[in-house]
Coordinates of C-alpha atoms in Angstrom, one line a residue:
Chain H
X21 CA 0.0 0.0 0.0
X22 CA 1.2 3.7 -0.6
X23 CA 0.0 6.3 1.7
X24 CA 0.8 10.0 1.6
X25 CA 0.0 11.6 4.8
X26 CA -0.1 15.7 5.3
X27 CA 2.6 15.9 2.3
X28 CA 3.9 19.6 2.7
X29 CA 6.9 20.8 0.8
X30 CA 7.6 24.8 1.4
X31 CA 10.2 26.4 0.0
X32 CA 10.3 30.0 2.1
X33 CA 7.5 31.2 1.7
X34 CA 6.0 29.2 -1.4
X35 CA 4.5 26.2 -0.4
X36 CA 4.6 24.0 -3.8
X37 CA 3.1 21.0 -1.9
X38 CA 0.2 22.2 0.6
X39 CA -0.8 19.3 2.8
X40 CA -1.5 16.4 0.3
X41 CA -3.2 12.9 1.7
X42 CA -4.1 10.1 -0.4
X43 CA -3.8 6.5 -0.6
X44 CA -3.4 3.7 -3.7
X45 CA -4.6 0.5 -2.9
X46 CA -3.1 -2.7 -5.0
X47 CA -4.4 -2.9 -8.4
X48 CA -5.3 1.0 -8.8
X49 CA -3.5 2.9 -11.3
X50 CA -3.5 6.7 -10.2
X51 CA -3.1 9.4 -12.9
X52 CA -1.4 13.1 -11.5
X53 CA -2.9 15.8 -13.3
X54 CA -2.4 19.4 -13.1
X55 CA -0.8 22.4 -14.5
X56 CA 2.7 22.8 -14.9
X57 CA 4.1 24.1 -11.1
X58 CA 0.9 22.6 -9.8
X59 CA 3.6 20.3 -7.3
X60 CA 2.9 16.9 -9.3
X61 CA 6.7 16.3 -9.7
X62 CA 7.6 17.3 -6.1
X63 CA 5.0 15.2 -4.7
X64 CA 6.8 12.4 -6.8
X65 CA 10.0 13.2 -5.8
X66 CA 9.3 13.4 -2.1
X67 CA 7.2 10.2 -2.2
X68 CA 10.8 8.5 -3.8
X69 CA 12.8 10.1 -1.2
X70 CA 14.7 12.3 -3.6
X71 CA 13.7 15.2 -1.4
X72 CA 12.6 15.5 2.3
X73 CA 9.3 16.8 2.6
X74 CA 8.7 20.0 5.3
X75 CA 6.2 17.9 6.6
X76 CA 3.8 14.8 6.4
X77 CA 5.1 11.3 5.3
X78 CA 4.9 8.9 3.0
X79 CA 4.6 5.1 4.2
X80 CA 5.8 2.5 0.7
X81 CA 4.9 -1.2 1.5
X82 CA 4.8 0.0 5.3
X83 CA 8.2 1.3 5.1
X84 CA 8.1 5.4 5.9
X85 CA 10.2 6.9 3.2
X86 CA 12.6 9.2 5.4
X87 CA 12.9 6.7 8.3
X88 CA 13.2 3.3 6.2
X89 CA 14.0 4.4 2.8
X90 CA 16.4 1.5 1.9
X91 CA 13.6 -1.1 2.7
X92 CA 10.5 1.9 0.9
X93 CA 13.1 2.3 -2.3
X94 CA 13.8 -1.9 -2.6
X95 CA 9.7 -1.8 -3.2
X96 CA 9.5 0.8 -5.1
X97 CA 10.2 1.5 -9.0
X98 CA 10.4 5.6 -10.0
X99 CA 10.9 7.4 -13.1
X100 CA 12.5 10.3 -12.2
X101 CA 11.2 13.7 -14.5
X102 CA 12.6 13.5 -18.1
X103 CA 14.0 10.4 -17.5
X104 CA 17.8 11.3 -16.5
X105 CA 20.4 8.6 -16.8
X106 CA 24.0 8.2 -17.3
X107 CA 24.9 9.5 -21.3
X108 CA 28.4 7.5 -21.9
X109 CA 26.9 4.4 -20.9
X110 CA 25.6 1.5 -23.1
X111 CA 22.1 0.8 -22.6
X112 CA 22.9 -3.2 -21.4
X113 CA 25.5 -1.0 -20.0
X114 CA 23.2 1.2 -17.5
X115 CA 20.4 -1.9 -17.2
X116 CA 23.5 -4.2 -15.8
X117 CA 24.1 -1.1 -13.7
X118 CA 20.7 -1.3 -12.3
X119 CA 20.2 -5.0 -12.2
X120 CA 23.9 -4.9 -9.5
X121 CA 21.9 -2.5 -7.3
X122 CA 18.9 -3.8 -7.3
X123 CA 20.7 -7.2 -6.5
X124 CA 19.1 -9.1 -8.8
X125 CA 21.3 -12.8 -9.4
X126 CA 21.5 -15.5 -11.4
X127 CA 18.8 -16.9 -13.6
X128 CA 16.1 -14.0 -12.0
X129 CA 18.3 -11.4 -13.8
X130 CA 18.5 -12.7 -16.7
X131 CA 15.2 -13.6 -17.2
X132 CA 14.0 -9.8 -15.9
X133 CA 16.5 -8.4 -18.2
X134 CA 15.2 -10.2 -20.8
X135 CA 11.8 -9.9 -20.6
X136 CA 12.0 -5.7 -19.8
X137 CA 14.2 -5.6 -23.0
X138 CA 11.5 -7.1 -24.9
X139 CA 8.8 -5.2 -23.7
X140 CA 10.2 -1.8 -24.2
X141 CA 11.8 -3.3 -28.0
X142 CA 15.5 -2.3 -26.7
X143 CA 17.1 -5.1 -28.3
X144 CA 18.1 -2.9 -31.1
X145 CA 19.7 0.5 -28.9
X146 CA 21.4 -2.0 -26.4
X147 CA 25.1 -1.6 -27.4
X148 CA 24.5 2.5 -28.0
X149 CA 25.4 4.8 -25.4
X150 CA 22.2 6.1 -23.5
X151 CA 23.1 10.2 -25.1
X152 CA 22.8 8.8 -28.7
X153 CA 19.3 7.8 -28.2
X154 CA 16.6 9.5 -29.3
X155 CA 14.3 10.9 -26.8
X156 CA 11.5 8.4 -27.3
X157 CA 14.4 5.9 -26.7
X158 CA 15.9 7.4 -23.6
X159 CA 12.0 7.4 -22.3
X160 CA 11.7 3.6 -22.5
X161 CA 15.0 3.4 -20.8
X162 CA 14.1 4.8 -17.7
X163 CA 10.4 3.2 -18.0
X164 CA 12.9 -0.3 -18.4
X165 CA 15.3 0.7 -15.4
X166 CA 12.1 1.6 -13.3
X167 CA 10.6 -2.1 -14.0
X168 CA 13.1 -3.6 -13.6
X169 CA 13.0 -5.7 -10.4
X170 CA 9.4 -6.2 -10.6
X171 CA 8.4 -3.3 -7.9
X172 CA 5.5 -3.3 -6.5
X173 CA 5.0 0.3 -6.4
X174 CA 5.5 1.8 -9.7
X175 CA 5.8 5.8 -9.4
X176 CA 6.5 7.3 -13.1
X177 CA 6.9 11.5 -14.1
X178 CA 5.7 12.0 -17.5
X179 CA 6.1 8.4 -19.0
X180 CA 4.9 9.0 -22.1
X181 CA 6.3 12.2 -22.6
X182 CA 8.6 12.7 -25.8
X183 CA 7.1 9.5 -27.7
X184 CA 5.1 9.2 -30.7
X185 CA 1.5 7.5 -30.7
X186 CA 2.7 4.1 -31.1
X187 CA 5.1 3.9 -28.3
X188 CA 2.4 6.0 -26.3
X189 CA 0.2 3.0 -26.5
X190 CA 2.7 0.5 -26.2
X191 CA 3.8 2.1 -22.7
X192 CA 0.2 2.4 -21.9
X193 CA -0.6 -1.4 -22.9
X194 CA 2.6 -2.3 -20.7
X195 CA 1.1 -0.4 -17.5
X196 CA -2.2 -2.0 -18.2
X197 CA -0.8 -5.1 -17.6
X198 CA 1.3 -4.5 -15.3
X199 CA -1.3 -2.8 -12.9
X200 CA -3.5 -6.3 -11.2
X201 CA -1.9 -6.2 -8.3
X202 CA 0.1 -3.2 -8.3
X203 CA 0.4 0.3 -7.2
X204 CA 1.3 2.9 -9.8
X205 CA 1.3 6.6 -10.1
X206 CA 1.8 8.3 -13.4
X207 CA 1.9 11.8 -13.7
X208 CA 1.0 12.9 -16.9
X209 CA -0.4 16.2 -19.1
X210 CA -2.4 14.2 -21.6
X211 CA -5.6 13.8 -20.0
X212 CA -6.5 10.7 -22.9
X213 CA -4.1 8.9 -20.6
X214 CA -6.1 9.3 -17.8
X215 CA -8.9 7.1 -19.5
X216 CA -6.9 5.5 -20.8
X217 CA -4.9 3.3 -18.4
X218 CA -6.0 5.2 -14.7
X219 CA -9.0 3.8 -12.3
X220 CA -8.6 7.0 -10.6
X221 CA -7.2 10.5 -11.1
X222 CA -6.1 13.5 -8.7
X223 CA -5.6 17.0 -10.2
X224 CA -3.5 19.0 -8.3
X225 CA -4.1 22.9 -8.2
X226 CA -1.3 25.6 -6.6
X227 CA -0.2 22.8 -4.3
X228 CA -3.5 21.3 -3.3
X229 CA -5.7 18.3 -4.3
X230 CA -9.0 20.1 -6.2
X231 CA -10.0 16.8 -7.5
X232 CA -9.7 13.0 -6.6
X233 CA -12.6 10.7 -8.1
X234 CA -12.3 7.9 -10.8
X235 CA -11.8 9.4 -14.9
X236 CA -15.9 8.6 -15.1
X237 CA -16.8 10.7 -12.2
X238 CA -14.1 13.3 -13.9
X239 CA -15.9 13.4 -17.3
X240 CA -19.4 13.7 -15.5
X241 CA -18.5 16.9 -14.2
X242 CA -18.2 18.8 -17.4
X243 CA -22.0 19.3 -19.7
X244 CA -20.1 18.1 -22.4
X245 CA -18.3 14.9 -20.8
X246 CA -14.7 16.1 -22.2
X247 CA -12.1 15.9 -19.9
X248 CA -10.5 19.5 -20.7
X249 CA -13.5 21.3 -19.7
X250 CA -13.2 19.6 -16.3
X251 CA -9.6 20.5 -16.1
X252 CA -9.9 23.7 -17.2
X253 CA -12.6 24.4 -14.7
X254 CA -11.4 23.2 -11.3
X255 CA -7.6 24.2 -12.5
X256 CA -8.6 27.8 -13.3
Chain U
X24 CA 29.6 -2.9 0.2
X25 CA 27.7 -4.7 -2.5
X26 CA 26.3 -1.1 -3.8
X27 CA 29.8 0.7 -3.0
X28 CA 31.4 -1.8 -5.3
X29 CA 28.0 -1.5 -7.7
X30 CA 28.6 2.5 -8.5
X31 CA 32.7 2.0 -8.0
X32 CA 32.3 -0.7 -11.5
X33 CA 30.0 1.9 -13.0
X34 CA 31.8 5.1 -12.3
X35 CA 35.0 4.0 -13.1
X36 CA 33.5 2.7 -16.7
X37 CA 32.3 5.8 -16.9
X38 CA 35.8 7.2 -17.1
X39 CA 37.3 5.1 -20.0
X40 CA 33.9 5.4 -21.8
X41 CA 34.5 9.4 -22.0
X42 CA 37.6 10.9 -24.0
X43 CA 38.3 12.6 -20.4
X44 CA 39.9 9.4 -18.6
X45 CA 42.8 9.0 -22.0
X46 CA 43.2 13.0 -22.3
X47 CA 44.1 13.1 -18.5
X48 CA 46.5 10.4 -18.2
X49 CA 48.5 12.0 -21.6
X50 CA 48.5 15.1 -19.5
X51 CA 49.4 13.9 -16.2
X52 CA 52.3 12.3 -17.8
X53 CA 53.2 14.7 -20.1
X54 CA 53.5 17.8 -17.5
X55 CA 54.9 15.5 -14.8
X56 CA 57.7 14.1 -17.0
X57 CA 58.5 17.6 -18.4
X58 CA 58.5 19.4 -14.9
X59 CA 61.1 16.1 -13.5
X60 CA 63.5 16.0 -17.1
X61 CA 63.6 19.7 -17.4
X62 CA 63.0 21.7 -14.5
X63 CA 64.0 19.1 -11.7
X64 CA 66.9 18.6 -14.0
X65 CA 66.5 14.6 -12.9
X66 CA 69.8 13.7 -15.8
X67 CA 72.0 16.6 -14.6
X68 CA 71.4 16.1 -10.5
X69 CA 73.5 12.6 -11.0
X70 CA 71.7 10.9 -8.5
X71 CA 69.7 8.2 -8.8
X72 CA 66.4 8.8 -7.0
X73 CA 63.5 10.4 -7.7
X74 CA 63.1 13.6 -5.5
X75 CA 62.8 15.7 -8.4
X76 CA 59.6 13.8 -9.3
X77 CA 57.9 13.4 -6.1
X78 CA 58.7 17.3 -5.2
X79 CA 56.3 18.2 -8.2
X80 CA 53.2 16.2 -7.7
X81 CA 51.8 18.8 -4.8
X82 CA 51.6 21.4 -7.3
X83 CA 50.6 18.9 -10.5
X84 CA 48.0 17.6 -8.4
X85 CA 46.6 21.0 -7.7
X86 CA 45.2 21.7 -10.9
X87 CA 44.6 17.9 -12.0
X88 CA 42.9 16.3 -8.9
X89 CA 40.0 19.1 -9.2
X90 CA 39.6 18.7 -12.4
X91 CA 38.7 15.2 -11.6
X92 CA 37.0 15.9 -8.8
X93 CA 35.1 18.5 -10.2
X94 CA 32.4 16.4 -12.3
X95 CA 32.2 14.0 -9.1
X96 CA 28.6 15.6 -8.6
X97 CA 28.0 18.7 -10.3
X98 CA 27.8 16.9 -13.5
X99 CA 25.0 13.9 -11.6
X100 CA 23.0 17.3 -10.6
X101 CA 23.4 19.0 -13.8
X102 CA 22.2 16.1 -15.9
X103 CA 19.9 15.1 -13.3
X104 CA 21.2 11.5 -13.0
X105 CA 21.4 12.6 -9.4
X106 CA 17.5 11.7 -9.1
X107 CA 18.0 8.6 -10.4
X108 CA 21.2 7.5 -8.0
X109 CA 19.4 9.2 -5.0
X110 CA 16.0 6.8 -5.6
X111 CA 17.9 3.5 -5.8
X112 CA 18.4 1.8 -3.1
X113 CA 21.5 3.2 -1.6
X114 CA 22.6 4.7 1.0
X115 CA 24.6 8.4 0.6
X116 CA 27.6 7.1 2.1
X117 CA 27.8 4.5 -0.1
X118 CA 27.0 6.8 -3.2
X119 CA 29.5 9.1 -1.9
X120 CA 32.4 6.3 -1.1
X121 CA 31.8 3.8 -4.4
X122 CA 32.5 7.9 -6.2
X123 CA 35.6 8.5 -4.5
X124 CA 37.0 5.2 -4.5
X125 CA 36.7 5.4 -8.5
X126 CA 38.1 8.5 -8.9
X127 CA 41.0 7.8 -6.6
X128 CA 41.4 4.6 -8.5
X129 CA 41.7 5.9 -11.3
X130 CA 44.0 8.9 -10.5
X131 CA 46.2 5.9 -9.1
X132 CA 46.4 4.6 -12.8
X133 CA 47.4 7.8 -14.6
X134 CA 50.0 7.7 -11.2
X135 CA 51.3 4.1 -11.7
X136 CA 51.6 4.2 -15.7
X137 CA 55.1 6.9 -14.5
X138 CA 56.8 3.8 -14.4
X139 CA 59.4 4.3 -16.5
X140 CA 60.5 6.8 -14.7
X141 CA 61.2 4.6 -11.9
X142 CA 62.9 1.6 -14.3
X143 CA 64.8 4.8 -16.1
X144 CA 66.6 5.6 -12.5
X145 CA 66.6 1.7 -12.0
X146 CA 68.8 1.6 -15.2
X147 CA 71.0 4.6 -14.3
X148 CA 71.5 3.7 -11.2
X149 CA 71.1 2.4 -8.0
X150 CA 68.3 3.6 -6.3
X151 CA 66.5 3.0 -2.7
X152 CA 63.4 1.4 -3.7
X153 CA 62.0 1.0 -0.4
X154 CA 61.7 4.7 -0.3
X155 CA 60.6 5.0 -3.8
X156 CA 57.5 3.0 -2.8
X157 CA 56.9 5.4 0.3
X158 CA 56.8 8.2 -1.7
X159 CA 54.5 6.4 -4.9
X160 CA 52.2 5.6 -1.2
X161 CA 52.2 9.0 0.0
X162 CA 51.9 10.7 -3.5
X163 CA 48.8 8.5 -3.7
X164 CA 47.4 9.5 -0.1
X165 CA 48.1 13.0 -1.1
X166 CA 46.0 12.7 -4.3
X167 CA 43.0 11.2 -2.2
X168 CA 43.3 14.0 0.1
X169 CA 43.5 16.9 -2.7
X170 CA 40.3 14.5 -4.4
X171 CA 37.8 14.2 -1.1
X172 CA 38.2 17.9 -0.5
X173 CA 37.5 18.5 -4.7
X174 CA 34.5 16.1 -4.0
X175 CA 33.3 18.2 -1.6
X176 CA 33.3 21.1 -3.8
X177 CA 31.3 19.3 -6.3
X178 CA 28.5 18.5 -4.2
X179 CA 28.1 22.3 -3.3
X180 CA 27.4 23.8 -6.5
X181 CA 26.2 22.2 -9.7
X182 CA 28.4 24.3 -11.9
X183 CA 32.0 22.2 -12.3
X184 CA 33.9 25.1 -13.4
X185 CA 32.8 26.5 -9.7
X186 CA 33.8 23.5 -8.5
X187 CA 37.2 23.1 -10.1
X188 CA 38.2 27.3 -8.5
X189 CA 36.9 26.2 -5.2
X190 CA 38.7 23.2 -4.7
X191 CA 41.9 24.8 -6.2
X192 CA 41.5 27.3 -4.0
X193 CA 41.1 25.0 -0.8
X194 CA 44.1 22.5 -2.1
X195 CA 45.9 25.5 -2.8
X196 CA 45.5 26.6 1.1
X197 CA 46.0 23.0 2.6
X198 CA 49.0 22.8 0.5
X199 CA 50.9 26.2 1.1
X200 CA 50.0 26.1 4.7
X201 CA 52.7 24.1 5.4
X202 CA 55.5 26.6 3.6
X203 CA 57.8 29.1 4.7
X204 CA 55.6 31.6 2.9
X205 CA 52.6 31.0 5.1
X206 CA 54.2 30.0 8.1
X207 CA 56.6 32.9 8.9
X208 CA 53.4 35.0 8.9
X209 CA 51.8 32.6 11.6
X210 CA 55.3 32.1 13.6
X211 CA 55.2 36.1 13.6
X212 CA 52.2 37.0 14.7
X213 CA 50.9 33.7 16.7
X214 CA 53.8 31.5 17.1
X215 CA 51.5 29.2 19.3
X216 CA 49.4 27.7 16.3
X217 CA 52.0 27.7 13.9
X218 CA 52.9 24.1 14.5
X219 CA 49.0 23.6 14.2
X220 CA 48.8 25.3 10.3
X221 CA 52.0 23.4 9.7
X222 CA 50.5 19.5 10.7
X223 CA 47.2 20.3 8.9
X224 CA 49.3 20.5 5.6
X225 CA 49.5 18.3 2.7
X226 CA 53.3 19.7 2.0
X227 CA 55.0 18.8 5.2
X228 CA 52.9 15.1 5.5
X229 CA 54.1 14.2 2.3
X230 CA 57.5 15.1 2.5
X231 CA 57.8 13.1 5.6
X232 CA 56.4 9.7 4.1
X233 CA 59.2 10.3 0.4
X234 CA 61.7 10.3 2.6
X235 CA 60.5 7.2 2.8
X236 CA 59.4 6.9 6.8
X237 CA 55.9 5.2 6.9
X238 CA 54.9 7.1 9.9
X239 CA 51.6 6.2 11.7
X240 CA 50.6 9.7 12.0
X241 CA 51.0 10.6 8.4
X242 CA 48.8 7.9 7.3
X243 CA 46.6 8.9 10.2
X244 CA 46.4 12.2 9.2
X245 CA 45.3 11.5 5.4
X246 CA 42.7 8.7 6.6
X247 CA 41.2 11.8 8.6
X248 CA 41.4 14.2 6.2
X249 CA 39.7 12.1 3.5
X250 CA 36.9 11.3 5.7
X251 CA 36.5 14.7 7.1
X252 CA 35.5 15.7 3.3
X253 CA 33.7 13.0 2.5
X254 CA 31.4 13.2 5.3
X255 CA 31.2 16.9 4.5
X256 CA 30.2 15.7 1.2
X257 CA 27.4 13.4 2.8
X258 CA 26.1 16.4 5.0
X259 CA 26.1 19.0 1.9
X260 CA 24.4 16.2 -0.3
X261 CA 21.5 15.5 2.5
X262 CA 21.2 19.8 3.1
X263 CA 20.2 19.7 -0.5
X264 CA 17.7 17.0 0.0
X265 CA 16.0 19.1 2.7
X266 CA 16.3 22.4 0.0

C-alpha cells in the first residue's frame, strides 16, 4: 500500500506541496494531473525520497520513506522527470548497472532483463550509449530501469512524454498489464491517458488536491463529458 | 559494500567510456615528466632517485585532482542522473564512497603508468626502492586528500567550473600552509598555532612519508582528512535533500 500523509513541501515562503493525503490500494493505477508548477513532480520526488518533505510522510509497503527508505526504495520503482540517466553508458550497460543495485542474481536477472528488454523493443539501442538515443528511446530506458526488479509500487513523471503514438500506446498497454496487483502513479499532461490506463485521477491545483474521483466521475462533471473542460474548470 | 562496489564498477567505466579518462592520463604524464626532465633537471642532479619527481606532484596535483574531482557531482546534478542515483536503493555514504573510491582509483592509474620513470633511474642507477614505494604511497594519499576535498566542492554547487576554482582554491590553502611563505606569517604574529597550520598541511605530511618513513601519524592524518570531506560531502548532499 502507498500512503501519503499531510505531504507539505515549502520552499520560504511558497509552499509547492500544501498538505496532500491520499492512498493507492493494489491494483489501482493513479493518474497526477495538473498544471505545470501545480507540485505533481515534487509530490513524486518526495514520495521517492529524492527530497525530504517539510512535513507529512509517506509510508511504501509499510516502510516510511525518510525513516526506512532503503527497505520503501527496494519496493519501489520511479521514473525520475525527463527520465535522466548516465549519457556515456551502453544501454545493457546502465540496465547491468541497475540490475547490480537492485541485486538481482542468477537466472532471476537474466530472465527480468530479458523480458523488460522485450517489452520496451531495446534489443536494437542495447550496445548504443544512452546520449545517442533519441528521446523516445531514452523514455523507454528509464520506464525499463524503473521495472526492472518487478516493484510493486511503480511511481512514473511524465512516462509517455517525448514518444510518438505508437510507443504512447505500447507504454500504456505495458502499465495496463502490469497494474493487477500493483500500485502505480503516473503523472502525466495528456488527460486521454487518464482514460486510458487510470482507475482514478487527482488533479492537483497551486499545491492542493482540487480533484480525486475515478476518470468517469471526472468526465461527468463537465455538460459536455470532455475531460479538458473539467480541467480547465477546477484548475482555473 | 555490495552497492559501493556496484557504482565504484559503474563510475570508473564511466571514465574510459569518455575521452576525459585518456586525455588526462597524456597530461598527467606529459607535465609530470617535463617538470622532472627539465625543471627538476633529474639527468644533470647525478643521482639516482627520484626527488625531483615526487617534489612536483603537490603542485601537478593541484590543478589535476580538481579537475577530476570536479564532475564527481556537479555533473550527476546537472544532468539530473542525481535523481536517479538518489531513488535506488542506496545509501549516501555508499554513493559518496563507491564515487571517491573510483576516482582515486583511477587517478592511481594515470600515477602508476610513470613507471618508466622509476625503471629509467633503475637503469641509471642504484636507487632506494624501499623509499621509492613510500613516496609512490604518499603521492597516492596525497591525491585522495586533494580529491575528497574537490569532491566536496562538487556537491556544493552544480556548476564544475565553480567546483574546479573552489577546490583549487582550498588544495591550494591546505597545501601552502605548510610553507615558509605562510608560516613565517603565523610564527610572527601567533607562534602558538603555527605548528598547528603546519601539521594540517599536505606539504610537510608528504614530505615526511618520500623520505620514505611510513609514519603512523602521516597515514593517520590522510585517513582523517579524506573522511572529514567525505562526510562533509554526505552532509552537503542531505542539506540539498531538505532544499
Amino acid at each position: 500500500m502507498l500512503e501519503i500523509t499531510n505531504l507539505t513541501k515549502r520552499y520560504g515562503s511558497f509552499t509547492a506541496v500544501d498538505n496532500v493525503s491520499f492512498r493507492v490500494q493494489p491494483g489501482e493505477v493513479l493518474g497526477f494531473l495538473g498544471p505545470n508548477g501545480a507540485g505533481k513532480s515534487t509530490t513524486m520526488r518526495m514520495i521517492a525520497g529524492f527530497l525530504s518533505p517539510t512535513a507529512g510522510s509517506a509510508r511504501i509497503c509499510g516502510h516510511d520513506i525518510e525513516d526506512e527508505p532503503l527497505q520503501a526504495k527496494r519496493c519501489m520503482g520511479y521514473l525520475p522527470e525527463g527520465a535522466p540517466s548516465y549519457g556515456e553508458m551502453t544501454v545493457r550497460g546502465f540496465l547491468d548497472f541497475i540490475a547490480d543495485i537492485r541485486q538481482l542474481t542468477g537466472t532471476h536477472r537474466s530472465e527480468r532483463l530479458q523480458k523488460v528488454i522485450g517489452q520496451l523493443q531495446l534489443q536494437a539501442v542495447l550496445e548504443q550509449s544512452v546520449e545517442t538515443l533519441s528521446k523516445g528511446f531514452r523514455r523507454r530506458v528509464g520506464v525499463a530501469q524503473a521495472i526492472l526488479h518487478d516493484p510493486q509500487v511503480l511511481i512514473m513523471d511524465e512516462p509517455t512524454d517525448g514518444l510518438d503514438p505508437n510507443q504512447k500506446h505500447e507504454v500504456r498497454t505495458l502499465i495496463n498489464a502490469m497494474a493487477p496487483g500493483k500500485i502505480i502513479v503516473i503523472s502525466t499532461h495528456i488527460l486521454e491517458e487518464v482514460d486510458a490506463v487510470c482507475t482514478r485521477a487527482i488533479i492537483l491545483a497551486r499545491g492542493r488536491i482540487v480533484v480525486d474521483e475515478t476518470p468517469q466521475e471526472l468526465a461527468a462533471r463537465a455538460p459536455s463529458g470532455r475531460l479538458d473542460d473539467v480541467f480547465r474548470t477546477v484548475t482555473a | 559494500m555490495h552497492n559501493v562496489a556496484a557504482i565504484f564498477r559503474r563510475e570508473l567505466k564511466s571514465y574510459f567510456a569518455t575521452p576525459l579518462a585518456y586525455v588526462f592520463i597524456v597530461i598527467f604524464l606529459l607535465l609530470a615528466s617535463v617538470l622532472t626532465f627539465y625543471m627538476g633537471g633529474l639527468y644533470s642532479r647525478g643521482q639516482a632517485d627520484l626527488e625531483p619527481f615526487f617534489g612536483f606532484h603537490p603542485w601537478l596535483y593541484l590543478f589535476l585532482v580538481p579537475a577530476v574531482a570536479m564532475r564527481l557531482w556537479a555533473e550527476e546534478r546537472a544532468s539530473g542522473s542525481i535523481e536517479l542515483l538518489m531513488t535506488l536503493p542506496v545509501t549516501l555514504g555508499q554513493a559518496v564512497w563507491g564515487k571517491f573510491l573510483a576516482a582515486w582509483s583511477f587517478i592511481g592509474i594515470a600515477l602508476s603508468l610513470t613507471f618508466p620513470i622509476w625503471i629509467t633511474v633503475n637503469y641509471l642507477g642504484d636507487p632506494d626502492n624501499g623509499a621509492i614505494f613510500a613516496a609512490y604511497l604518499g603521492s597516492f594519499l596525497m591525491a585522495g586528500g586533494f580529491l575528497a576535498i574537490g569532491t566536496c566542492m562538487s556537491a556544493v554547487t552544480r556548476n564544475p567550473v565553480v567546483a574546479f576554482i573552489l577546490a583549487v582554491v582550498l588544495c591550494f590553502a591546505f597545501t601552502v600552509s605548510g610553507s615558509p611563505m605562510v608560516l613565517d606569517v603565523f610564527q610572527a604574529i601567533a607562534p602558538a598555532i603555527a605548528d598547528a597550520v603546519a601539521s594540517l598541511s599536505f606539504l610537510s605530511h608528504f614530505q615526511s612519508i618520500s623520505r620514505g618513513v611510513i609514519d603512523l601519524r602521516d597515514l593517520v592524518y590522510f585517513g582523517l582528512l579524506i573522511g572529514f570531506w567525505l562526510t562533509a560531502t554526505g552532509i552537503v548532499l542531505d542539506m540539498k535533500k531538505a532544499n
